[in-house]
Amino acid sequence: MLRVGLTGGIGSGKSAVAARLVELGAVLVDADQVAREVVAPGTEGLAEIVAAFSEKVLDADGALDRAALGAVVFSDEAARRRLEAITHPRVRARTAELVAAAAPDAIVVNDVPLLVEVGLAPTYHLVIVVQTAVATRLERLTRDRGMDRAEAERRIAAQADDARRRAAADVVLTNDGSLAALHAAVDTLWRQRLQPYEHNLRQRRVVPPSGSGDGVEADPGRSEQYARLAARIRHALAPADLRIDHIGATAVPGLAAADVIDVQIAVPRLADADGPLADRLANAGFPRVPGHWWDDPRPAGRGRWEKRLHGSADPGRPVRLHVREAGSPGWRYALLMRDHLRADPDQRAAYLLFKRDLVDAAPPVGDSGTARDPWFDEEYLRAEQWAARTGWRP
């Protein structure tokens, strides 16, 4: 099932987004609610907290006094870690139960206020961040929650800033306008991305990149997009620790490229790309592309370089994921081509004159191999000379 992480700073309107997603059909797992549930009166979680911190953390009714507990752990790192050792495994276990209880075709939204702070982003197929100007958040907190301004400022400062959240976000919903405008944005996201993503994920269907990319400008944000993809892939393949690289045109700063991220995974043997590894990638949103795949050798005439090819089930983020044997000619060529173009501005300019878009050097989904134009053989020879001259190693 599609798992979506939802987060945003205090006062951003995250709860309004969660409520709208539920109205549209999502299954909501609220992390704050789960955290309260696992330490409710009569639970083993509360009993263990009392054993660790005494009955001073209980209120008159025997429930957890969160303010009293906060006072104990706020400035004591060891105490905070002891508390987390009690609560976090229970929250994870209860969250897993709620997710497992959802229908196989569900879109499960996990509302986690500190998703970015605790590093959970790679565990989801998609991360939504609700972003609102600080001035608007302060106004909401003082008006709607009765906080004094100093307390509201303190609460905002204690969380991740907008830049850090944006870096973790696949989708940013700006909530500086009306509730109707926010609902309209959520509805569009649901219809155009979440529902198709869920269907593609369940059917293990790849969304092919569209168009050739001619005329597309360089986008510095693609390095952050790659970083999110790589973190998601690493999480999916754990405990295996395989080398993952950003390759292709989007890996070369300043180079115009089609809107598709090329990623390379190195496996010890190509046979390792089959079986469990392929299933893990598919479950993480990167299904195998059917058929046999290879790269044309450089220089030509030396036999095809076999690989495995995966794509993305997410209609909002086209991906080509090339699985190649570590140390193989195809693996080395992808890294050499990238690094040579990164290092040589003249060759970048020559390439732009030649074709505008390095992405054509790798097979689009639905084709059988890399670009066969002689320019790439010539570039390969130039790159090899550069590697020998500079001592480059992959």
Short mmCIF file of N, CA, C and O in Angstrom, two decimals, residues 219-284:
data_model
loop_
_atom_site.label_atom_id
_atom_site.label_comp_id
_atom_site.label_asym_id
_atom_site.label_seq_id
_atom_site.Cartn_x
_atom_site.Cartn_y
_atom_site.Cartn_z
N ASP A 219 18.29 22.42 -13.58
CA ASP A 219 17.51 22.60 -12.35
C ASP A 219 18.36 22.18 -11.16
O ASP A 219 18.57 20.99 -10.94
N PRO A 220 18.87 23.14 -10.38
CA PRO A 220 19.72 22.78 -9.23
C PRO A 220 18.97 21.97 -8.18
O PRO A 220 19.58 21.30 -7.36
N GLY A 221 17.64 22.02 -8.18
CA GLY A 221 16.88 21.27 -7.20
C GLY A 221 16.92 19.78 -7.40
O GLY A 221 16.52 19.02 -6.51
N ARG A 222 17.42 19.32 -8.55
CA ARG A 222 17.42 17.89 -8.80
C ARG A 222 18.44 17.14 -7.94
O ARG A 222 18.30 15.93 -7.73
N SER A 223 19.44 17.83 -7.44
CA SER A 223 20.37 17.16 -6.53
C SER A 223 19.66 16.79 -5.23
O SER A 223 19.90 15.72 -4.66
N GLU A 224 18.76 17.66 -4.76
CA GLU A 224 17.96 17.32 -3.57
C GLU A 224 16.98 16.20 -3.88
O GLU A 224 16.74 15.33 -3.04
N GLN A 225 16.41 16.22 -5.07
CA GLN A 225 15.50 15.14 -5.45
C GLN A 225 16.23 13.81 -5.48
O GLN A 225 15.73 12.80 -4.99
N TYR A 226 17.43 13.81 -6.05
CA TYR A 226 18.23 12.58 -6.05
C TYR A 226 18.53 12.12 -4.63
O TYR A 226 18.44 10.92 -4.33
N ALA A 227 18.89 13.05 -3.75
CA ALA A 227 19.22 12.68 -2.37
C ALA A 227 18.04 11.99 -1.69
O ALA A 227 18.22 11.01 -0.95
N ARG A 228 16.84 12.48 -1.93
CA ARG A 228 15.65 11.84 -1.34
C ARG A 228 15.45 10.43 -1.92
O ARG A 228 15.15 9.49 -1.18
N LEU A 229 15.63 10.31 -3.23
CA LEU A 229 15.48 9.00 -3.86
C LEU A 229 16.52 8.02 -3.34
O LEU A 229 16.20 6.86 -3.01
N ALA A 230 17.76 8.47 -3.24
CA ALA A 230 18.84 7.59 -2.78
C ALA A 230 18.59 7.12 -1.36
O ALA A 230 18.82 5.94 -1.02
N ALA A 231 18.13 8.03 -0.49
CA ALA A 231 17.84 7.65 0.90
C ALA A 231 16.73 6.61 0.96
O ALA A 231 16.77 5.66 1.75
N ARG A 232 15.72 6.78 0.11
CA ARG A 232 14.60 5.83 0.05
C ARG A 232 15.07 4.46 -0.44
O ARG A 232 14.67 3.42 0.08
N ILE A 233 15.94 4.48 -1.44
CA ILE A 233 16.47 3.23 -1.98
C ILE A 233 17.34 2.53 -0.94
O ILE A 233 17.25 1.31 -0.75
N ARG A 234 18.20 3.27 -0.26
CA ARG A 234 19.04 2.67 0.78
C ARG A 234 18.20 2.02 1.87
O ARG A 234 18.51 0.92 2.35
N HIS A 235 17.15 2.71 2.27
CA HIS A 235 16.27 2.15 3.30
C HIS A 235 15.62 0.86 2.81
O HIS A 235 15.52 -0.12 3.55
N ALA A 236 15.20 0.85 1.55
CA ALA A 236 14.53 -0.32 1.00
C ALA A 236 15.47 -1.52 0.91
O ALA A 236 15.05 -2.67 1.09
N LEU A 237 16.75 -1.27 0.62
CA LEU A 237 17.70 -2.36 0.41
C LEU A 237 18.43 -2.79 1.67
O LEU A 237 19.16 -3.79 1.65
N ALA A 238 18.28 -2.05 2.77
CA ALA A 238 18.95 -2.40 4.02
C ALA A 238 18.57 -3.83 4.44
O ALA A 238 17.43 -4.26 4.22
N PRO A 239 19.51 -4.57 5.02
CA PRO A 239 20.84 -4.15 5.49
C PRO A 239 21.93 -4.16 4.42
O PRO A 239 23.08 -3.89 4.75
N ALA A 240 21.60 -4.53 3.18
CA ALA A 240 22.62 -4.47 2.14
C ALA A 240 23.10 -3.02 1.99
O ALA A 240 22.31 -2.09 1.98
N ASP A 241 24.41 -2.85 1.87
CA ASP A 241 25.00 -1.52 1.76
C ASP A 241 25.64 -1.40 0.38
O ASP A 241 26.84 -1.59 0.20
N LEU A 242 24.80 -1.11 -0.62
CA LEU A 242 25.25 -1.05 -2.01
C LEU A 242 25.56 0.39 -2.41
O LEU A 242 24.94 1.32 -1.92
N ARG A 243 26.51 0.54 -3.30
CA ARG A 243 26.84 1.87 -3.78
C ARG A 243 25.72 2.39 -4.68
O ARG A 243 25.25 1.70 -5.58
N ILE A 244 25.31 3.63 -4.43
CA ILE A 244 24.26 4.28 -5.20
C ILE A 244 24.82 5.61 -5.70
O ILE A 244 25.42 6.37 -4.92
N ASP A 245 24.64 5.89 -6.98
CA ASP A 245 25.19 7.11 -7.57
C ASP A 245 24.14 7.83 -8.40
O ASP A 245 23.29 7.20 -9.04
N HIS A 246 24.24 9.16 -8.41
CA HIS A 246 23.47 10.00 -9.32
C HIS A 246 24.26 10.08 -10.62
O HIS A 246 25.42 10.50 -10.63
N ILE A 247 23.66 9.67 -11.73
CA ILE A 247 24.34 9.67 -13.01
C ILE A 247 23.48 10.42 -14.04
O ILE A 247 22.40 10.90 -13.71
N GLY A 248 23.97 10.49 -15.26
CA GLY A 248 23.20 11.12 -16.32
C GLY A 248 23.25 12.63 -16.26
O GLY A 248 23.97 13.25 -15.48
N ALA A 249 22.43 13.25 -17.10
CA ALA A 249 22.49 14.70 -17.28
C ALA A 249 22.15 15.47 -16.02
O ALA A 249 22.73 16.52 -15.74
N THR A 250 21.18 14.99 -15.23
CA THR A 250 20.79 15.74 -14.04
C THR A 250 21.86 15.69 -12.95
O THR A 250 21.77 16.41 -11.96
N ALA A 251 22.87 14.85 -13.13
CA ALA A 251 23.98 14.77 -12.17
C ALA A 251 25.09 15.75 -12.49
O ALA A 251 26.07 15.84 -11.74
N VAL A 252 24.96 16.49 -13.60
CA VAL A 252 25.99 17.45 -14.02
C VAL A 252 25.45 18.85 -13.79
O VAL A 252 24.55 19.30 -14.51
N PRO A 253 25.94 19.56 -12.79
CA PRO A 253 25.43 20.91 -12.50
C PRO A 253 25.50 21.82 -13.72
O PRO A 253 26.50 21.85 -14.43
N GLY A 254 24.41 22.55 -13.95
CA GLY A 254 24.37 23.51 -15.04
C GLY A 254 24.02 22.95 -16.39
O GLY A 254 23.91 23.69 -17.36
N LEU A 255 23.84 21.61 -16.49
CA LEU A 255 23.54 21.00 -17.77
C LEU A 255 22.04 20.83 -17.94
O LEU A 255 21.37 20.29 -17.07
N ALA A 256 21.51 21.32 -19.06
CA ALA A 256 20.09 21.14 -19.34
C ALA A 256 19.79 19.65 -19.45
O ALA A 256 20.59 18.88 -19.96
N ALA A 257 18.62 19.26 -18.97
CA ALA A 257 18.30 17.84 -18.91
C ALA A 257 16.80 17.64 -18.90
O ALA A 257 16.04 18.49 -18.44
N ALA A 258 16.38 16.50 -19.41
CA ALA A 258 14.99 16.11 -19.30
C ALA A 258 14.64 15.89 -17.84
O ALA A 258 15.51 15.65 -16.99
N ASP A 259 13.36 15.95 -17.53
CA ASP A 259 12.91 15.84 -16.15
C ASP A 259 12.82 14.38 -15.73
O ASP A 259 11.74 13.83 -15.46
N VAL A 260 13.97 13.72 -15.69
CA VAL A 260 14.05 12.34 -15.21
C VAL A 260 15.38 12.19 -14.48
O VAL A 260 16.42 12.66 -14.95
N ILE A 261 15.33 11.56 -13.31
CA ILE A 261 16.54 11.35 -12.52
C ILE A 261 17.09 9.97 -12.83
O ILE A 261 16.38 8.96 -12.70
N ASP A 262 18.36 9.90 -13.23
CA ASP A 262 19.03 8.62 -13.46
C ASP A 262 19.83 8.24 -12.22
O ASP A 262 20.65 9.04 -11.73
N VAL A 263 19.60 7.04 -11.74
CA VAL A 263 20.25 6.54 -10.53
C VAL A 263 20.91 5.21 -10.88
O VAL A 263 20.35 4.39 -11.61
N GLN A 264 22.12 4.99 -10.36
CA GLN A 264 22.82 3.73 -10.59
C GLN A 264 23.04 3.01 -9.26
O GLN A 264 23.52 3.60 -8.30
N ILE A 265 22.69 1.71 -9.24
CA ILE A 265 22.97 0.84 -8.09
C ILE A 265 24.00 -0.18 -8.54
O ILE A 265 23.84 -0.82 -9.58
N ALA A 266 25.04 -0.35 -7.75
CA ALA A 266 26.09 -1.32 -8.05
C ALA A 266 25.85 -2.58 -7.21
O ALA A 266 25.74 -2.52 -5.99
N VAL A 267 25.77 -3.72 -7.88
CA VAL A 267 25.61 -5.01 -7.20
C VAL A 267 26.86 -5.85 -7.42
O VAL A 267 27.55 -5.69 -8.44
N PRO A 268 27.20 -6.74 -6.50
CA PRO A 268 28.40 -7.58 -6.68
C PRO A 268 28.35 -8.42 -7.95
O PRO A 268 29.34 -8.55 -8.67
N ARG A 269 27.18 -9.02 -8.22
CA ARG A 269 26.95 -9.80 -9.44
C ARG A 269 25.60 -9.39 -10.00
O ARG A 269 24.68 -9.10 -9.25
N LEU A 270 25.47 -9.40 -11.31
CA LEU A 270 24.21 -8.95 -11.90
C LEU A 270 23.05 -9.84 -11.46
O LEU A 270 21.91 -9.37 -11.32
N ALA A 271 23.33 -11.11 -11.20
CA ALA A 271 22.27 -12.01 -10.72
C ALA A 271 21.70 -11.55 -9.39
O ALA A 271 20.55 -11.87 -9.05
N ASP A 272 22.48 -10.77 -8.63
CA ASP A 272 21.99 -10.25 -7.35
C ASP A 272 20.88 -9.23 -7.54
O ASP A 272 20.19 -8.89 -6.57
N ALA A 273 20.73 -8.72 -8.75
CA ALA A 273 19.68 -7.73 -9.02
C ALA A 273 18.31 -8.37 -9.12
O ALA A 273 17.30 -7.67 -9.17
N ASP A 274 18.26 -9.68 -9.18
CA ASP A 274 17.00 -10.39 -9.31
C ASP A 274 16.51 -10.88 -7.94
O ASP A 274 17.23 -10.80 -6.95
N GLY A 275 15.31 -11.37 -7.87
CA GLY A 275 14.79 -11.92 -6.62
C GLY A 275 14.47 -10.86 -5.59
O GLY A 275 13.79 -9.86 -5.89
N PRO A 276 14.96 -11.06 -4.34
CA PRO A 276 14.59 -10.14 -3.25
C PRO A 276 14.91 -8.68 -3.51
O PRO A 276 14.15 -7.79 -3.14
N LEU A 277 16.04 -8.40 -4.16
CA LEU A 277 16.40 -7.00 -4.41
C LEU A 277 15.36 -6.34 -5.31
O LEU A 277 14.93 -5.21 -5.05
N ALA A 278 14.95 -7.03 -6.36
CA ALA A 278 13.95 -6.48 -7.27
C ALA A 278 12.63 -6.25 -6.54
O ALA A 278 11.94 -5.24 -6.77
N ASP A 279 12.25 -7.18 -5.67
CA ASP A 279 11.01 -7.04 -4.91
C ASP A 279 11.07 -5.85 -3.96
O ASP A 279 10.10 -5.10 -3.81
N ARG A 280 12.20 -5.68 -3.30
CA ARG A 280 12.33 -4.56 -2.36
C ARG A 280 12.24 -3.22 -3.08
O ARG A 280 11.62 -2.28 -2.58
N LEU A 281 12.87 -3.14 -4.24
CA LEU A 281 12.78 -1.89 -5.00
C LEU A 281 11.35 -1.64 -5.45
O LEU A 281 10.85 -0.51 -5.38
N ALA A 282 10.67 -2.68 -5.91
CA ALA A 282 9.28 -2.52 -6.36
C ALA A 282 8.39 -2.07 -5.21
O ALA A 282 7.55 -1.18 -5.36
N ASN A 283 8.57 -2.66 -4.05
CA ASN A 283 7.76 -2.29 -2.89
C ASN A 283 8.03 -0.87 -2.43
O ASN A 283 7.16 -0.22 -1.83
N ALA A 284 9.23 -0.37 -2.71
CA ALA A 284 9.58 1.00 -2.34
C ALA A 284 9.15 2.02 -3.38
O ALA A 284 9.36 3.22 -3.20
#
